[in-house]
Short mmCIF file of C-alpha atoms and ligand atoms in Angstrom, two decimals:
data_model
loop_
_atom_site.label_atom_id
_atom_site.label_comp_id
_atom_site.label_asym_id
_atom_site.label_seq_id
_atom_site.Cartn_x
_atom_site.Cartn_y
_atom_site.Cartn_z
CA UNK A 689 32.18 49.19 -8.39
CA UNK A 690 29.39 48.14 -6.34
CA UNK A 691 29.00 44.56 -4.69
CA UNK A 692 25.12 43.65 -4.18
CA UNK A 693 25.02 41.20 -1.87
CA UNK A 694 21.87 39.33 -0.36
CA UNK A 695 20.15 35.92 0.46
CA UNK A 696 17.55 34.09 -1.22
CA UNK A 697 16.03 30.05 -0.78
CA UNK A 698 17.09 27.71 -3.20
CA UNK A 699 14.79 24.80 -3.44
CA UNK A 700 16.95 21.79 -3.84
CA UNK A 701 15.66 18.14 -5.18
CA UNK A 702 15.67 15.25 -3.06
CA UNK A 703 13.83 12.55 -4.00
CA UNK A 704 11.49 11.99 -7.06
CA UNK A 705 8.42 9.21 -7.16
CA UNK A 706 4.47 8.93 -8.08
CA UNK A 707 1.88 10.27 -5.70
CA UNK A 708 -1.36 11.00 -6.18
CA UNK A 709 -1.53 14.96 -6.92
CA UNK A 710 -4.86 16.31 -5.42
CA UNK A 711 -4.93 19.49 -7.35
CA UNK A 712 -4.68 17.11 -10.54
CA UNK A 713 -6.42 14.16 -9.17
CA UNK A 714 -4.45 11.64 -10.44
CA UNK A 715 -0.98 9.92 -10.15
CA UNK A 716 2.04 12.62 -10.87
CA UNK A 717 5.52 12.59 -10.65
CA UNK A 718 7.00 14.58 -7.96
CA UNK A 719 9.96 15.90 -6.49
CA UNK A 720 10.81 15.70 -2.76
CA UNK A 721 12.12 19.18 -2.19
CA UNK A 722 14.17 20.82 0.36
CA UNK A 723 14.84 24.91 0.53
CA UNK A 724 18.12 26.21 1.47
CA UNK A 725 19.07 29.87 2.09
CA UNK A 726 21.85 30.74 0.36
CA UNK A 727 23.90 34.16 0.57
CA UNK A 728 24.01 35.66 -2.67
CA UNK A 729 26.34 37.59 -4.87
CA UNK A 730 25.51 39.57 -7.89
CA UNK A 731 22.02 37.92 -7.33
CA UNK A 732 23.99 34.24 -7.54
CA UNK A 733 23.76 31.71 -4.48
CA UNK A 734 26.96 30.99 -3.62
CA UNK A 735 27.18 30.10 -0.19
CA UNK A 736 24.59 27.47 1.88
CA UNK A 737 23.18 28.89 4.81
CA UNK A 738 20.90 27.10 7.18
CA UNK A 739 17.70 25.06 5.81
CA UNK A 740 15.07 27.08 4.88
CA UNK A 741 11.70 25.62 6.52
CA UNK A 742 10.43 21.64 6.18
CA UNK A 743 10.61 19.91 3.19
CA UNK A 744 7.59 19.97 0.49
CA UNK A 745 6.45 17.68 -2.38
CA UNK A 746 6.13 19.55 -5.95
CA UNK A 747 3.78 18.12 -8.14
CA UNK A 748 5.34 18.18 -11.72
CA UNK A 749 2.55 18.76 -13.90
CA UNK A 750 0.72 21.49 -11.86
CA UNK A 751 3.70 22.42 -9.95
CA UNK A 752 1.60 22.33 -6.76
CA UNK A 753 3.06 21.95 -3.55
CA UNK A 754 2.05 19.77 -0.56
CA UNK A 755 3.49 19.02 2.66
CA UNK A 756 5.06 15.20 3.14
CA UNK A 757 1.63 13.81 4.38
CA UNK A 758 -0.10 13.99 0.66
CA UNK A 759 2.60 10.68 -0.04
CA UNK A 760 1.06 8.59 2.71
CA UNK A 761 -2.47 8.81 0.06
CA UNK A 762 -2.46 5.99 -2.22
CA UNK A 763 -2.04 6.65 -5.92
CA UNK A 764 -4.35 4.71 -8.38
CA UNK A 765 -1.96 2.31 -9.16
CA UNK A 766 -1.24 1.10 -5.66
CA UNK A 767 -5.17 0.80 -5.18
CA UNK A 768 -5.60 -1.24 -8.16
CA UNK A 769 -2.97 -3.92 -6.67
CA UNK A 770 -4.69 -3.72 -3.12
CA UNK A 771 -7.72 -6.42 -3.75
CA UNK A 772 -4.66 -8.63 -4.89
CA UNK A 773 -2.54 -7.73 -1.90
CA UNK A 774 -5.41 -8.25 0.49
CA UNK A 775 -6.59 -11.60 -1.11
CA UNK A 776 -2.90 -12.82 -0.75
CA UNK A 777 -2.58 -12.01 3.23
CA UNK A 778 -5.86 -13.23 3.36
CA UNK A 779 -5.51 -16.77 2.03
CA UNK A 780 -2.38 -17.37 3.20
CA UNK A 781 -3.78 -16.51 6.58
CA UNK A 782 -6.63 -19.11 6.15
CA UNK A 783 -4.41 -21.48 4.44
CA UNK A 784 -1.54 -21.93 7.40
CA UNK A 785 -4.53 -22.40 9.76
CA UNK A 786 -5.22 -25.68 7.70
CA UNK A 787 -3.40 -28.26 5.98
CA UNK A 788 -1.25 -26.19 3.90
CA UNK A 789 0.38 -28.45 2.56
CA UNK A 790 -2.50 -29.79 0.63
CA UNK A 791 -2.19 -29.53 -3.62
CA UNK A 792 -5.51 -28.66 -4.20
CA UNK A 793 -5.89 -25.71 -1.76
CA UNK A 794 -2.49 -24.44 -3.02
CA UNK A 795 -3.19 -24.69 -6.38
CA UNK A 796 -6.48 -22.79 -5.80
CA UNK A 797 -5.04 -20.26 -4.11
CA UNK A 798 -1.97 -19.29 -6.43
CA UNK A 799 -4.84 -19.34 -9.71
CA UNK A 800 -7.19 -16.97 -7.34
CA UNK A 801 -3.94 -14.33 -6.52
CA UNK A 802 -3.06 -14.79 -9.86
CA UNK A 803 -7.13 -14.01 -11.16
CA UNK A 804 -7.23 -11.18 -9.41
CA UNK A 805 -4.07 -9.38 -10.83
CA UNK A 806 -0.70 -10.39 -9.71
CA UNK A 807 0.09 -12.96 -12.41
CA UNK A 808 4.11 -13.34 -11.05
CA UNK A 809 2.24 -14.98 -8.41
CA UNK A 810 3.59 -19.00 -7.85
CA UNK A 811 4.39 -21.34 -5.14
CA UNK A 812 7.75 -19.91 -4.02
CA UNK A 813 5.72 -16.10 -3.45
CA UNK A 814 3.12 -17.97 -1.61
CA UNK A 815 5.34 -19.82 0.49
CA UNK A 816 6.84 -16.28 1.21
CA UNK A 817 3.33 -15.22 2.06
CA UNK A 818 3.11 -18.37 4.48
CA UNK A 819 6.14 -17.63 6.69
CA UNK A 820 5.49 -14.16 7.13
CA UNK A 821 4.78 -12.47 10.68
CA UNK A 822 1.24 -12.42 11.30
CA UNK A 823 1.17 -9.30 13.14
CA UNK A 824 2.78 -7.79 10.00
CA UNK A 825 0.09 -9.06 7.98
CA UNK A 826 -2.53 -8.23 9.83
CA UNK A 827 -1.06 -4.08 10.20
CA UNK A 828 -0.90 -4.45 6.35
CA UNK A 829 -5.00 -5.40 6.00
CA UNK A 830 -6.34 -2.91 7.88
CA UNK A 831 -4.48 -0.05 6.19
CA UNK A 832 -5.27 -1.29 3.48
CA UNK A 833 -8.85 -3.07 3.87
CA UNK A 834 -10.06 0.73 4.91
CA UNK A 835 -9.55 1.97 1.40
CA UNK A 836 -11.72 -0.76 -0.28
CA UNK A 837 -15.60 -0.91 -0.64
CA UNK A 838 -17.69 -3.21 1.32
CA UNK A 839 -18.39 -5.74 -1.46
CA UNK A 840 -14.65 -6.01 -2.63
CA UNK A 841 -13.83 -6.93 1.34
CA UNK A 842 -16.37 -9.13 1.14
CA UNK A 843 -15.05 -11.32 -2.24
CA UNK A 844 -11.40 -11.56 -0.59
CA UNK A 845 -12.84 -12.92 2.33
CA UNK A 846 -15.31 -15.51 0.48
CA UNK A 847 -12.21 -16.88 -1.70
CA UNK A 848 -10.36 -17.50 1.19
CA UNK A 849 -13.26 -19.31 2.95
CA UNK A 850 -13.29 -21.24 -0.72
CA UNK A 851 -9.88 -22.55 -0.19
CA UNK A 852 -10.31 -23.29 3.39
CA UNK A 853 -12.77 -25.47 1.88
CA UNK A 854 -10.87 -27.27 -0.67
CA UNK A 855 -9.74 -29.99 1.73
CA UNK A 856 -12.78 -30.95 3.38
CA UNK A 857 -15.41 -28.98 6.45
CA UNK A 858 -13.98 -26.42 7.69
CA UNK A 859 -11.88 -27.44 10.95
CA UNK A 860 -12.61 -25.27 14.30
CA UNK A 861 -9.02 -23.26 13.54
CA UNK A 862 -10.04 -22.51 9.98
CA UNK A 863 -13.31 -20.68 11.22
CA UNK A 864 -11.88 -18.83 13.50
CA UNK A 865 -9.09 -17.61 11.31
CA UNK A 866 -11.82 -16.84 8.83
CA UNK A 867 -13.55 -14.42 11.70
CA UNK A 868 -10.27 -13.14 12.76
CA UNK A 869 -9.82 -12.16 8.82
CA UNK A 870 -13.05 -10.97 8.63
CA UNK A 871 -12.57 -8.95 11.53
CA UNK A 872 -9.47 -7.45 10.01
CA UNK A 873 -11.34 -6.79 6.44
CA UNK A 874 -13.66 -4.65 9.08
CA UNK A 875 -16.42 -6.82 8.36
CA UNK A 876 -19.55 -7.40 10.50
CA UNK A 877 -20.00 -10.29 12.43
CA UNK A 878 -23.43 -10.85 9.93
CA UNK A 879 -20.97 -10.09 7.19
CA UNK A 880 -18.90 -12.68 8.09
CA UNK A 881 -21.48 -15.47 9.05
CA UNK A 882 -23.14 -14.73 6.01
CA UNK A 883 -20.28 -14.97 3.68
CA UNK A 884 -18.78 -18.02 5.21
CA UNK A 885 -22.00 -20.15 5.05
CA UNK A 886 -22.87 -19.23 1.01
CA UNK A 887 -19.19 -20.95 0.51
CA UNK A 888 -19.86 -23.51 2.88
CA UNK A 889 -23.07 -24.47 0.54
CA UNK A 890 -21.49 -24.11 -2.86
CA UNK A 891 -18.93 -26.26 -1.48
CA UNK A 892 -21.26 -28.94 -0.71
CA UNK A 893 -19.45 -29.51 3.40
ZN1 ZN B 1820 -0.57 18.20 -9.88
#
């Protein structure tokens, strides 16, 4: 009788998620994939061998695959939460560099988060968003400020100059957070100037 013998990779599955296929050019599921050589009898794997190369996404509707880097692209549904995101780092920024504790200005600013898509949003989540690290926040804006367009950067930053407003002028630390948001929106210094000052004038201060 004859024993056929042999190896052969074995892609195993080891994670599963939604990226953002570019072959399809949309959000997919994919699996996380990892080969494997195995040593083969009768054409069966039966023993693992060493790994078999780096793993690879598989896209499960084209069945295209991509190295790891294609997950670090967001898919459509992250980048329709992003103007909500931003606008949340964004006021609560502008809001801690005021009186914060002031009803009006929080109320604004929960009904704005909430406007703009993230309707779970309340006091307790912007609270959250007031006691977090502002180096974190500001890592989190410019990743994500560089996949928005110019007029959507602009908005975020002109409702958070609104609720820097609701409690009066704006104080000296107010405009410069404003300009140091700005500045992380990658807005212009005109940009900014110019945005600030038409919500300074439908304020009325
Ligand atoms: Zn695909």
């Amino acid at each position: 009788m004859f024993i056929i013998f042999g190896w052969r990779v074995v892609a195993f599955t080891v994670g599963r998620g939604v990226f953002h296929c570019p072959a399809c050019g949309g959000d997919r599921e994919y699996r996380r994939r990892q080969g494997r050589n195995f040593f083969t009898l009768f054409f069966l794997p039966v023993i693992p061998l060493t790994k078999a190369g780096g793993e690879f996404v598989e896209c499960d509707t084209c069945r295209g695959r991509w190295n790891l880097g294609v997950l670090d692209v967001p898919t459509t549904a992250q980048l329709s939460l992003m103007p909500a995101m931003l606008l949340r780092t964004a006021i609560a920024q502008v809001l801690r560099s005021g009186d914060y504790t002031h009803p009006g200005a929080r109320a604004r600013a929960v009904a704005v988060v909430r406007q703009a898509g993230d309707t779970g949003y309340d006091e307790g989540a912007l609270n959250a968003d007031l006691g977090r690290p502002f180096d974190e926040i500001r890592v989190e804006m410019a990743r994500a400020s560089s996949a928005l367009a110019p007029e959507a950067r602009e908005s975020i930053l002109r409702a958070a100059a609104e609720i820097a407003l609701a409690d009066g002028p704006l104080s000296v630390s107010e405009e410069e957070t404003l300009t140091a948001v700005g500045a992380d929106l990658a807005l212009t210094q005109v940009q900014i100037v110019g945005v600030v000052s038409m919500a300074r004038q439908s304020s009325g201060h």
